[in-house]
Amino acid sequence: GNSVTQMEGPVTLSEEAFLTINCTYTATGYPSLFWYVQYPGEGLQLLLKATKADDKGSNKGFEATYRKETTSFHLEKGSVQVSDSAVYFCALSLSFGNEKLTFGTGTRLTIIP
Amino acid sequence: GAGVSQSPRYKVAKRGQDVALRCDPISGHVSLFWYQQALGQGPEFLTYFQNEAQLDKSGLPSDRFFAERPEGSVSTLKIQRTQQEDSAVYLCASTQTGGSYEQYFGPGTRLTVT
């Protein structure tokens, strides 16, 4: 079946530190890959996506590259801010007629000033 | 431009009671999804509608769970004879069809079964 494995948290970093949250996947076929973010007290929001191998998704200083050879989609940011504190979910979908998402367990990120 | 709304936001039910959770998707969105998120976990797929047709209900955990979307807009997730293991946040998401890929999530309904 399809699954997503992401780095367990919680992760605590100082402001301006470099961030990596690892994500690997198992899928039958060629999935689209996503990072969703859940800020405190808010609903899930799409952060970035990539729909084919070697695509790079980016948004708000975050980046992730779809690596088919390593089945990975690691999230990176060069300099984190306190406002990036949230829970981050890696997810995939196999969009042939049903774009249901398969999520990882989430990584809670806390940035300390 | 309202987003996806869900009601109630919080629901406490005694074990054995029936509950109904409502989702109002973004106007014009064809596809609607329900997910269940247990504490500390990622959301898990329950069921999917395209317009009024329920095309996938493979994630519903038991026959106590039932979902409908009779007019292709508002959807209701019903849980009969609630059990403690049903305690979770129930998320609804909607999307345009045609490969936009972005699902817009509602704030969720937190169900606590006592």
PDB file of N, CA and C in Angstrom, chain A residues 30 32 50 62 83 100:
ATOM      1  N   TYR A  30       2.956   6.750  -9.592  1.00  0.00           N
ATOM      2  CA  TYR A  30       3.738   7.980  -9.510  1.00  0.00           C
ATOM      3  C   TYR A  30       2.943   9.034  -8.754  1.00  0.00           C
ATOM      4  N   SER A  32       1.847  12.409  -6.493  1.00  0.00           N
ATOM      5  CA  SER A  32       2.137  13.815  -6.230  1.00  0.00           C
ATOM      6  C   SER A  32       2.470  13.923  -4.746  1.00  0.00           C
ATOM      7  N   ALA A  50       4.790  19.091  -5.257  1.00  0.00           N
ATOM      8  CA  ALA A  50       5.535  18.735  -6.460  1.00  0.00           C
ATOM      9  C   ALA A  50       4.818  17.562  -7.099  1.00  0.00           C
ATOM     10  N   PHE A  62      10.411  27.972   2.243  1.00  0.00           N
ATOM     11  CA  PHE A  62      10.546  26.517   2.338  1.00  0.00           C
ATOM     12  C   PHE A  62      10.710  25.925   0.941  1.00  0.00           C
ATOM     13  N   SER A  83       7.755  32.457  13.778  1.00  0.00           N
ATOM     14  CA  SER A  83       6.437  32.264  13.164  1.00  0.00           C
ATOM     15  C   SER A  83       6.323  30.958  12.387  1.00  0.00           C
ATOM     16  N   LYS A 100      -7.286  11.361  -2.872  1.00  0.00           N
ATOM     17  CA  LYS A 100      -7.200  11.260  -1.412  1.00  0.00           C
ATOM     18  C   LYS A 100      -5.744  11.317  -0.992  1.00  0.00           C
TER      19      LYS A 100
END
